[in-house]
């Protein structure tokens, strides 16, 4: 927008009613969340970022698409953005991702998160799986210094399975056998003093 057009637009704001001003403020706040999310996403290509198709580091800017900077690889000539090849690629409503991340931290259910964000429950269900996929892949290459490890045992979950090899049980049920058995899965968790954590399902 040119400077004189912007000044004319500012002058017109003074003629808005209180309700209209509240609507403008809400719209600007929404766009601000989208801009903050885009900034966080763009930071992925900083430093060692390369082409997700061939791994080459020789890139150049190739316009904007969906509010994100698009790049083109000089080696394979394919275009991409910071989300290409990630679990969040092709997801919409980016301005609500940060709010949904907070909803996950608050342990909201799929339906409650959908009601808070004003989206369909199928959307939050899809987001949950995509977000958790990225979190699962965000692991340090190795731990360093003083490291502590401990194991815990959980009942094996067959949630989503259409053919159970046992009778179904209620959520949070108890094992039928005492002590350790093949009904439980051992999860090993290791963490160093910097807070980096690794976990493994050992069996």
Short mmCIF file of N, CA and C in Angstrom, two decimals, residues 8-178:
data_model
loop_
_atom_site.label_atom_id
_atom_site.label_comp_id
_atom_site.label_asym_id
_atom_site.label_seq_id
_atom_site.Cartn_x
_atom_site.Cartn_y
_atom_site.Cartn_z
N UNK A 8 -5.00 7.92 4.03
CA UNK A 8 -6.44 8.04 3.80
C UNK A 8 -7.19 6.96 4.58
N UNK A 9 -6.60 5.74 4.64
CA UNK A 9 -7.22 4.64 5.37
C UNK A 9 -7.25 4.94 6.88
N UNK A 10 -6.19 5.56 7.39
CA UNK A 10 -6.15 5.92 8.81
C UNK A 10 -7.23 6.96 9.12
N UNK A 11 -7.41 7.91 8.21
CA UNK A 11 -8.45 8.93 8.41
C UNK A 11 -9.84 8.29 8.47
N UNK A 12 -10.07 7.27 7.68
CA UNK A 12 -11.36 6.61 7.66
C UNK A 12 -11.62 5.82 8.94
N UNK A 13 -10.57 5.39 9.62
CA UNK A 13 -10.74 4.64 10.87
C UNK A 13 -11.47 5.46 11.93
N UNK A 14 -11.28 6.76 11.90
CA UNK A 14 -11.91 7.62 12.90
C UNK A 14 -13.42 7.64 12.79
N UNK A 15 -13.94 7.27 11.64
CA UNK A 15 -15.39 7.28 11.43
C UNK A 15 -16.03 5.95 11.83
N UNK A 16 -15.24 4.98 12.27
CA UNK A 16 -15.78 3.68 12.64
C UNK A 16 -16.50 3.76 13.98
N UNK A 17 -17.52 2.91 14.12
CA UNK A 17 -18.21 2.80 15.40
C UNK A 17 -17.36 1.94 16.35
N UNK A 18 -17.75 1.91 17.62
CA UNK A 18 -16.99 1.13 18.60
C UNK A 18 -16.98 -0.36 18.21
N UNK A 19 -18.12 -0.88 17.79
CA UNK A 19 -18.19 -2.27 17.41
C UNK A 19 -17.29 -2.57 16.21
N UNK A 20 -17.27 -1.68 15.24
CA UNK A 20 -16.42 -1.87 14.06
C UNK A 20 -14.94 -1.83 14.44
N UNK A 21 -14.59 -0.95 15.40
CA UNK A 21 -13.20 -0.89 15.85
C UNK A 21 -12.79 -2.19 16.55
N UNK A 22 -13.71 -2.76 17.33
CA UNK A 22 -13.42 -4.03 17.99
C UNK A 22 -13.21 -5.14 16.96
N UNK A 23 -13.97 -5.10 15.89
CA UNK A 23 -13.81 -6.10 14.84
C UNK A 23 -12.46 -5.95 14.14
N UNK A 24 -12.04 -4.70 13.91
CA UNK A 24 -10.73 -4.46 13.29
C UNK A 24 -9.61 -4.95 14.20
N UNK A 25 -9.75 -4.65 15.52
CA UNK A 25 -8.73 -5.10 16.47
C UNK A 25 -8.63 -6.62 16.51
N UNK A 26 -9.76 -7.30 16.49
CA UNK A 26 -9.77 -8.77 16.51
C UNK A 26 -9.11 -9.32 15.25
N UNK A 27 -9.39 -8.68 14.11
CA UNK A 27 -8.80 -9.13 12.85
C UNK A 27 -7.29 -8.94 12.86
N UNK A 28 -6.83 -7.79 13.38
CA UNK A 28 -5.39 -7.54 13.44
C UNK A 28 -4.70 -8.51 14.40
N UNK A 29 -5.35 -8.84 15.51
CA UNK A 29 -4.77 -9.81 16.46
C UNK A 29 -4.65 -11.18 15.81
N UNK A 30 -5.67 -11.55 15.04
CA UNK A 30 -5.63 -12.83 14.33
C UNK A 30 -4.48 -12.87 13.34
N UNK A 31 -4.31 -11.81 12.56
CA UNK A 31 -3.22 -11.75 11.59
C UNK A 31 -1.87 -11.75 12.28
N UNK A 32 -1.80 -11.15 13.50
CA UNK A 32 -0.54 -11.14 14.24
C UNK A 32 -0.12 -12.54 14.63
N UNK A 33 -1.08 -13.39 15.04
CA UNK A 33 -0.76 -14.78 15.36
C UNK A 33 -0.25 -15.51 14.13
N UNK A 34 -0.87 -15.23 12.98
CA UNK A 34 -0.40 -15.86 11.75
C UNK A 34 1.00 -15.41 11.40
N UNK A 35 1.30 -14.12 11.60
CA UNK A 35 2.64 -13.60 11.30
C UNK A 35 3.68 -14.20 12.24
N UNK A 36 3.34 -14.32 13.53
CA UNK A 36 4.28 -14.92 14.48
C UNK A 36 4.55 -16.38 14.14
N UNK A 37 3.51 -17.09 13.76
CA UNK A 37 3.67 -18.49 13.37
C UNK A 37 4.54 -18.61 12.12
N UNK A 38 4.31 -17.73 11.14
CA UNK A 38 5.12 -17.75 9.91
C UNK A 38 6.58 -17.46 10.21
N UNK A 39 6.84 -16.53 11.15
CA UNK A 39 8.21 -16.21 11.52
C UNK A 39 8.91 -17.42 12.14
N UNK A 40 8.20 -18.15 13.00
CA UNK A 40 8.78 -19.34 13.61
C UNK A 40 9.06 -20.41 12.56
N UNK A 41 8.14 -20.55 11.61
CA UNK A 41 8.32 -21.55 10.56
C UNK A 41 9.50 -21.20 9.68
N UNK A 42 9.61 -19.90 9.31
CA UNK A 42 10.70 -19.47 8.44
C UNK A 42 12.06 -19.70 9.09
N UNK A 43 12.12 -19.67 10.42
CA UNK A 43 13.41 -19.86 11.10
C UNK A 43 13.98 -21.26 10.87
N UNK A 44 13.15 -22.20 10.39
CA UNK A 44 13.65 -23.55 10.10
C UNK A 44 14.71 -23.53 9.01
N UNK A 45 14.61 -22.59 8.07
CA UNK A 45 15.57 -22.57 6.96
C UNK A 45 16.82 -21.79 7.30
N UNK A 46 16.91 -21.26 8.53
CA UNK A 46 18.11 -20.54 8.91
C UNK A 46 19.26 -21.50 9.16
N UNK A 47 20.46 -21.07 8.98
CA UNK A 47 21.63 -21.89 9.28
C UNK A 47 21.85 -22.97 8.25
N UNK A 48 21.56 -24.23 8.64
CA UNK A 48 21.89 -25.38 7.78
C UNK A 48 20.73 -25.80 6.88
N UNK A 49 19.69 -24.97 6.74
CA UNK A 49 18.55 -25.35 5.92
C UNK A 49 18.96 -25.58 4.47
N UNK A 50 18.43 -26.63 3.88
CA UNK A 50 18.74 -26.95 2.49
C UNK A 50 17.48 -27.42 1.78
N UNK A 51 17.65 -27.85 0.55
CA UNK A 51 16.54 -28.32 -0.27
C UNK A 51 16.01 -29.63 0.32
N UNK A 52 14.71 -29.74 0.61
CA UNK A 52 14.17 -30.99 1.16
C UNK A 52 14.09 -32.10 0.13
N UNK A 53 14.29 -31.77 -1.16
CA UNK A 53 14.20 -32.78 -2.21
C UNK A 53 15.55 -33.45 -2.47
N UNK A 54 16.62 -32.63 -2.56
CA UNK A 54 17.93 -33.19 -2.90
C UNK A 54 19.00 -32.88 -1.86
N UNK A 55 18.70 -32.01 -0.90
CA UNK A 55 19.66 -31.69 0.15
C UNK A 55 20.66 -30.61 -0.21
N UNK A 56 20.59 -30.06 -1.42
CA UNK A 56 21.55 -29.03 -1.83
C UNK A 56 21.35 -27.75 -1.01
N UNK A 57 22.45 -27.00 -0.84
CA UNK A 57 22.40 -25.77 -0.05
C UNK A 57 22.26 -24.52 -0.91
N UNK A 58 22.37 -24.67 -2.22
CA UNK A 58 22.31 -23.52 -3.12
C UNK A 58 20.85 -23.21 -3.46
N UNK A 59 20.31 -22.18 -2.82
CA UNK A 59 18.91 -21.82 -2.98
C UNK A 59 18.78 -20.35 -3.35
N UNK A 60 17.63 -19.99 -3.85
CA UNK A 60 17.34 -18.57 -4.01
C UNK A 60 15.84 -18.35 -3.82
N UNK A 61 15.49 -17.14 -3.40
CA UNK A 61 14.09 -16.82 -3.14
C UNK A 61 13.29 -16.84 -4.44
N UNK A 62 12.05 -17.36 -4.33
CA UNK A 62 11.24 -17.54 -5.54
C UNK A 62 9.80 -17.13 -5.27
N UNK A 63 9.63 -15.91 -4.72
CA UNK A 63 8.29 -15.38 -4.48
C UNK A 63 7.70 -15.86 -3.17
N UNK A 64 6.44 -15.52 -2.96
CA UNK A 64 5.70 -15.90 -1.76
C UNK A 64 4.53 -16.79 -2.14
N UNK A 65 4.20 -17.73 -1.25
CA UNK A 65 3.06 -18.61 -1.47
C UNK A 65 2.42 -18.90 -0.13
N UNK A 66 1.14 -18.52 0.02
CA UNK A 66 0.44 -18.77 1.26
C UNK A 66 1.03 -18.05 2.45
N UNK A 67 1.64 -16.90 2.23
CA UNK A 67 2.23 -16.14 3.32
C UNK A 67 3.62 -16.58 3.73
N UNK A 68 4.16 -17.60 3.07
CA UNK A 68 5.50 -18.09 3.38
C UNK A 68 6.43 -17.85 2.19
N UNK A 69 7.69 -17.60 2.52
CA UNK A 69 8.70 -17.41 1.48
C UNK A 69 8.90 -18.73 0.72
N UNK A 70 8.85 -18.64 -0.59
CA UNK A 70 9.10 -19.82 -1.41
C UNK A 70 10.53 -19.76 -1.93
N UNK A 71 11.16 -20.94 -2.03
CA UNK A 71 12.55 -21.03 -2.49
C UNK A 71 12.62 -21.97 -3.70
N UNK A 72 13.68 -21.78 -4.47
CA UNK A 72 13.92 -22.68 -5.60
C UNK A 72 15.35 -23.18 -5.52
N UNK A 73 15.51 -24.46 -5.71
CA UNK A 73 16.83 -25.09 -5.62
C UNK A 73 17.56 -24.96 -6.95
N UNK A 74 18.83 -24.55 -6.89
CA UNK A 74 19.61 -24.40 -8.12
C UNK A 74 20.05 -25.75 -8.68
N UNK A 75 20.00 -26.80 -7.87
CA UNK A 75 20.44 -28.12 -8.32
C UNK A 75 19.31 -28.91 -8.99
N UNK A 76 18.20 -29.11 -8.27
CA UNK A 76 17.10 -29.91 -8.82
C UNK A 76 15.99 -29.04 -9.40
N UNK A 77 16.07 -27.70 -9.20
CA UNK A 77 15.13 -26.73 -9.75
C UNK A 77 13.70 -26.88 -9.22
N UNK A 78 13.53 -27.57 -8.10
CA UNK A 78 12.21 -27.69 -7.49
C UNK A 78 11.98 -26.56 -6.50
N UNK A 79 10.71 -26.17 -6.33
CA UNK A 79 10.38 -25.11 -5.39
C UNK A 79 9.86 -25.73 -4.09
N UNK A 80 9.98 -24.99 -3.00
CA UNK A 80 9.55 -25.47 -1.70
C UNK A 80 9.49 -24.30 -0.74
N UNK A 81 8.91 -24.55 0.43
CA UNK A 81 8.95 -23.57 1.50
C UNK A 81 9.41 -24.27 2.78
N UNK A 82 9.34 -23.57 3.89
CA UNK A 82 9.89 -24.11 5.14
C UNK A 82 9.10 -25.31 5.65
N UNK A 83 7.87 -25.52 5.17
CA UNK A 83 7.05 -26.63 5.64
C UNK A 83 7.13 -27.86 4.75
N UNK A 84 7.72 -27.73 3.57
CA UNK A 84 7.79 -28.85 2.65
C UNK A 84 8.52 -30.03 3.29
N UNK A 85 7.91 -31.20 3.21
CA UNK A 85 8.53 -32.39 3.77
C UNK A 85 8.36 -32.55 5.26
N UNK A 86 7.52 -31.71 5.90
CA UNK A 86 7.28 -31.79 7.33
C UNK A 86 5.84 -32.25 7.57
N UNK A 87 5.52 -32.71 8.79
CA UNK A 87 4.14 -33.13 9.07
C UNK A 87 3.11 -32.01 8.95
N UNK A 88 3.55 -30.75 8.99
CA UNK A 88 2.61 -29.64 8.92
C UNK A 88 2.38 -29.13 7.49
N UNK A 89 2.99 -29.77 6.52
CA UNK A 89 2.83 -29.33 5.13
C UNK A 89 1.37 -29.45 4.70
N UNK A 90 0.88 -28.42 4.01
CA UNK A 90 -0.46 -28.36 3.41
C UNK A 90 -1.59 -28.24 4.44
N UNK A 91 -1.27 -28.02 5.71
CA UNK A 91 -2.31 -27.74 6.69
C UNK A 91 -2.73 -26.28 6.58
N UNK A 92 -4.00 -26.00 6.82
CA UNK A 92 -4.51 -24.63 6.70
C UNK A 92 -4.72 -24.00 8.07
N UNK A 93 -5.24 -22.77 8.06
CA UNK A 93 -5.52 -22.00 9.28
C UNK A 93 -4.27 -21.86 10.16
N UNK A 94 -3.17 -21.43 9.53
CA UNK A 94 -1.90 -21.31 10.25
C UNK A 94 -1.97 -20.33 11.41
N UNK A 95 -2.87 -19.35 11.33
CA UNK A 95 -2.98 -18.36 12.40
C UNK A 95 -3.49 -18.96 13.70
N UNK A 96 -4.01 -20.20 13.66
CA UNK A 96 -4.53 -20.84 14.87
C UNK A 96 -3.61 -21.94 15.40
N UNK A 97 -2.47 -22.15 14.75
CA UNK A 97 -1.57 -23.23 15.17
C UNK A 97 -0.99 -22.99 16.56
N UNK A 98 -0.59 -21.76 16.84
CA UNK A 98 0.01 -21.47 18.15
C UNK A 98 -1.01 -21.67 19.26
N UNK A 99 -2.25 -21.24 19.00
CA UNK A 99 -3.30 -21.43 20.00
C UNK A 99 -3.58 -22.92 20.19
N UNK A 100 -3.51 -23.70 19.12
CA UNK A 100 -3.75 -25.13 19.27
C UNK A 100 -2.59 -25.81 20.00
N UNK A 101 -1.37 -25.33 19.76
CA UNK A 101 -0.24 -25.85 20.53
C UNK A 101 -0.44 -25.64 22.02
N UNK A 102 -0.95 -24.47 22.39
CA UNK A 102 -1.23 -24.20 23.80
C UNK A 102 -2.36 -25.09 24.31
N UNK A 103 -3.35 -25.37 23.45
CA UNK A 103 -4.44 -26.26 23.84
C UNK A 103 -3.92 -27.66 24.13
N UNK A 104 -2.95 -28.10 23.36
CA UNK A 104 -2.35 -29.42 23.61
C UNK A 104 -1.57 -29.42 24.92
N UNK A 105 -0.85 -28.33 25.19
CA UNK A 105 -0.12 -28.23 26.45
C UNK A 105 -1.08 -28.21 27.64
N UNK A 106 -2.28 -27.67 27.43
CA UNK A 106 -3.30 -27.62 28.48
C UNK A 106 -4.09 -28.92 28.57
N UNK A 107 -3.72 -29.93 27.75
CA UNK A 107 -4.37 -31.25 27.76
C UNK A 107 -5.85 -31.18 27.41
N UNK A 108 -6.23 -30.26 26.53
CA UNK A 108 -7.62 -30.19 26.09
C UNK A 108 -7.92 -31.35 25.14
N UNK A 109 -9.13 -31.85 25.20
CA UNK A 109 -9.53 -32.91 24.29
C UNK A 109 -9.70 -32.33 22.88
N UNK A 110 -9.86 -33.23 21.92
CA UNK A 110 -10.06 -32.80 20.54
C UNK A 110 -11.29 -31.91 20.41
N UNK A 111 -12.39 -32.30 21.05
CA UNK A 111 -13.63 -31.54 20.95
C UNK A 111 -13.53 -30.19 21.66
N UNK A 112 -12.92 -30.17 22.85
CA UNK A 112 -12.79 -28.91 23.58
C UNK A 112 -11.88 -27.94 22.84
N UNK A 113 -10.78 -28.44 22.28
CA UNK A 113 -9.88 -27.58 21.52
C UNK A 113 -10.59 -27.01 20.30
N UNK A 114 -11.43 -27.83 19.65
CA UNK A 114 -12.18 -27.35 18.48
C UNK A 114 -13.14 -26.24 18.87
N UNK A 115 -13.78 -26.38 20.03
CA UNK A 115 -14.72 -25.35 20.48
C UNK A 115 -13.99 -24.05 20.82
N UNK A 116 -12.81 -24.15 21.44
CA UNK A 116 -12.04 -22.95 21.80
C UNK A 116 -11.55 -22.22 20.57
N UNK A 117 -11.08 -22.97 19.57
CA UNK A 117 -10.49 -22.36 18.37
C UNK A 117 -11.54 -21.99 17.32
N UNK A 118 -12.76 -22.53 17.45
CA UNK A 118 -13.77 -22.24 16.45
C UNK A 118 -13.57 -22.99 15.15
N UNK A 119 -13.05 -24.23 15.24
CA UNK A 119 -12.87 -25.06 14.05
C UNK A 119 -13.59 -26.38 14.27
N UNK A 120 -13.68 -27.18 13.22
CA UNK A 120 -14.35 -28.47 13.32
C UNK A 120 -13.47 -29.46 14.09
N UNK A 121 -14.10 -30.42 14.76
CA UNK A 121 -13.33 -31.39 15.54
C UNK A 121 -12.43 -32.26 14.65
N UNK A 122 -12.84 -32.48 13.40
CA UNK A 122 -11.98 -33.24 12.50
C UNK A 122 -10.67 -32.51 12.22
N UNK A 123 -10.75 -31.17 12.23
CA UNK A 123 -9.55 -30.36 12.01
C UNK A 123 -8.57 -30.53 13.17
N UNK A 124 -9.07 -30.41 14.42
CA UNK A 124 -8.17 -30.55 15.56
C UNK A 124 -7.66 -31.98 15.69
N UNK A 125 -8.46 -32.96 15.27
CA UNK A 125 -8.00 -34.35 15.29
C UNK A 125 -6.82 -34.52 14.32
N UNK A 126 -6.96 -33.95 13.12
CA UNK A 126 -5.88 -34.03 12.14
C UNK A 126 -4.65 -33.29 12.63
N UNK A 127 -4.85 -32.09 13.20
CA UNK A 127 -3.72 -31.32 13.71
C UNK A 127 -2.98 -32.08 14.80
N UNK A 128 -3.74 -32.72 15.71
CA UNK A 128 -3.10 -33.42 16.82
C UNK A 128 -2.11 -34.46 16.31
N UNK A 129 -2.52 -35.25 15.34
CA UNK A 129 -1.64 -36.28 14.81
C UNK A 129 -0.43 -35.69 14.09
N UNK A 130 -0.64 -34.60 13.35
CA UNK A 130 0.47 -33.96 12.65
C UNK A 130 1.45 -33.34 13.65
N UNK A 131 0.93 -32.64 14.66
CA UNK A 131 1.79 -31.99 15.66
C UNK A 131 2.59 -33.02 16.44
N UNK A 132 1.93 -34.12 16.83
CA UNK A 132 2.62 -35.15 17.61
C UNK A 132 3.67 -35.87 16.77
N UNK A 133 3.43 -35.99 15.46
CA UNK A 133 4.44 -36.59 14.59
C UNK A 133 5.71 -35.76 14.57
N UNK A 134 5.55 -34.42 14.52
CA UNK A 134 6.73 -33.55 14.52
C UNK A 134 7.43 -33.60 15.88
N UNK A 135 6.65 -33.62 16.97
CA UNK A 135 7.25 -33.70 18.30
C UNK A 135 8.02 -35.00 18.48
N UNK A 136 7.49 -36.09 17.91
CA UNK A 136 8.16 -37.39 18.04
C UNK A 136 9.51 -37.40 17.33
N UNK A 137 9.60 -36.66 16.23
CA UNK A 137 10.85 -36.62 15.46
C UNK A 137 11.85 -35.61 16.00
N UNK A 138 11.41 -34.76 16.95
CA UNK A 138 12.30 -33.73 17.51
C UNK A 138 13.10 -34.34 18.66
N UNK A 139 14.15 -35.07 18.31
CA UNK A 139 14.97 -35.76 19.30
C UNK A 139 16.43 -35.35 19.14
N UNK A 140 17.17 -35.22 20.23
CA UNK A 140 18.59 -34.91 20.12
C UNK A 140 19.35 -36.09 19.54
N UNK A 141 20.45 -35.81 18.86
CA UNK A 141 21.26 -36.89 18.27
C UNK A 141 21.91 -37.74 19.36
N UNK A 142 22.31 -37.11 20.46
CA UNK A 142 22.93 -37.84 21.57
C UNK A 142 22.83 -37.00 22.84
N UNK A 143 23.00 -37.65 23.97
CA UNK A 143 23.03 -36.96 25.25
C UNK A 143 24.48 -36.74 25.65
N UNK A 144 24.72 -35.79 26.56
CA UNK A 144 26.09 -35.50 26.95
C UNK A 144 26.15 -35.18 28.44
N UNK A 145 27.34 -35.38 29.00
CA UNK A 145 27.53 -35.10 30.42
C UNK A 145 26.85 -36.12 31.29
N UNK A 146 26.47 -35.70 32.48
CA UNK A 146 25.79 -36.58 33.43
C UNK A 146 24.38 -36.87 32.92
N UNK A 147 24.07 -38.15 32.80
CA UNK A 147 22.78 -38.56 32.26
C UNK A 147 22.12 -39.54 33.22
N UNK A 148 20.82 -39.37 33.41
CA UNK A 148 20.07 -40.26 34.28
C UNK A 148 19.03 -41.00 33.43
N UNK A 149 18.77 -42.25 33.80
CA UNK A 149 17.82 -43.07 33.06
C UNK A 149 16.94 -43.84 34.02
N UNK A 150 15.72 -44.08 33.61
CA UNK A 150 14.79 -44.87 34.41
C UNK A 150 13.76 -45.48 33.46
N UNK A 151 13.16 -46.56 33.92
CA UNK A 151 12.16 -47.23 33.09
C UNK A 151 10.81 -47.20 33.79
N UNK A 152 9.77 -47.31 32.97
CA UNK A 152 8.41 -47.41 33.50
C UNK A 152 7.67 -48.44 32.67
N UNK A 153 6.64 -49.01 33.24
CA UNK A 153 5.89 -50.07 32.57
C UNK A 153 4.44 -49.63 32.38
N UNK A 154 3.95 -49.77 31.17
CA UNK A 154 2.59 -49.36 30.82
C UNK A 154 1.87 -50.54 30.19
N UNK A 155 0.56 -50.60 30.41
CA UNK A 155 -0.24 -51.61 29.73
C UNK A 155 -0.19 -51.39 28.23
N UNK A 156 -0.02 -52.45 27.48
CA UNK A 156 0.02 -52.33 26.03
C UNK A 156 -1.34 -51.85 25.52
N UNK A 157 -1.32 -50.84 24.67
CA UNK A 157 -2.56 -50.27 24.14
C UNK A 157 -2.78 -50.74 22.71
N UNK A 158 -3.98 -51.20 22.46
CA UNK A 158 -4.37 -51.60 21.11
C UNK A 158 -5.44 -50.66 20.56
N UNK A 159 -5.43 -49.41 21.05
CA UNK A 159 -6.45 -48.46 20.63
C UNK A 159 -6.40 -48.27 19.12
N UNK A 160 -7.56 -48.36 18.49
CA UNK A 160 -7.64 -48.21 17.04
C UNK A 160 -7.57 -49.52 16.30
N UNK A 161 -7.19 -50.59 16.98
CA UNK A 161 -7.10 -51.89 16.33
C UNK A 161 -8.49 -52.48 16.15
N UNK A 162 -8.76 -53.02 14.98
CA UNK A 162 -10.07 -53.60 14.70
C UNK A 162 -10.17 -55.06 15.13
N UNK A 163 -9.02 -55.68 15.39
CA UNK A 163 -9.02 -57.09 15.81
C UNK A 163 -8.16 -57.23 17.05
N UNK A 164 -8.81 -57.37 18.19
CA UNK A 164 -8.10 -57.51 19.46
C UNK A 164 -7.84 -58.98 19.75
N UNK A 165 -6.63 -59.25 20.27
CA UNK A 165 -6.29 -60.62 20.66
C UNK A 165 -6.72 -60.90 22.10
N UNK A 166 -7.43 -59.96 22.71
CA UNK A 166 -7.89 -60.08 24.10
C UNK A 166 -9.24 -59.40 24.22
N UNK A 167 -9.86 -59.54 25.37
CA UNK A 167 -11.12 -58.86 25.62
C UNK A 167 -10.87 -57.36 25.79
N UNK A 168 -11.75 -56.51 25.30
CA UNK A 168 -11.55 -55.05 25.49
C UNK A 168 -11.65 -54.69 26.96
N UNK A 169 -10.91 -53.66 27.37
CA UNK A 169 -10.95 -53.21 28.76
C UNK A 169 -11.25 -51.72 28.80
N UNK A 170 -11.67 -51.24 29.95
CA UNK A 170 -11.95 -49.84 30.13
C UNK A 170 -10.64 -49.06 30.20
N UNK A 171 -10.73 -47.76 29.89
CA UNK A 171 -9.54 -46.91 29.93
C UNK A 171 -8.93 -46.94 31.33
N UNK A 172 -7.59 -47.10 31.39
CA UNK A 172 -6.91 -47.13 32.68
C UNK A 172 -7.11 -48.43 33.43
N UNK A 173 -7.41 -49.51 32.71
CA UNK A 173 -7.63 -50.80 33.35
C UNK A 173 -6.37 -51.37 33.97
N UNK A 174 -6.52 -52.48 34.64
CA UNK A 174 -5.39 -53.13 35.32
C UNK A 174 -5.03 -54.42 34.60
N UNK A 175 -3.77 -54.83 34.77
CA UNK A 175 -3.31 -56.07 34.17
C UNK A 175 -3.96 -57.26 34.87
N UNK A 176 -4.13 -58.34 34.14
CA UNK A 176 -4.73 -59.54 34.74
C UNK A 176 -3.70 -60.35 35.52
N UNK A 177 -2.40 -60.13 35.22
CA UNK A 177 -1.33 -60.86 35.90
C UNK A 177 -0.57 -59.92 36.83
N UNK A 178 -0.09 -60.46 37.94
CA UNK A 178 0.67 -59.67 38.89
C UNK A 178 2.11 -59.49 38.40
#
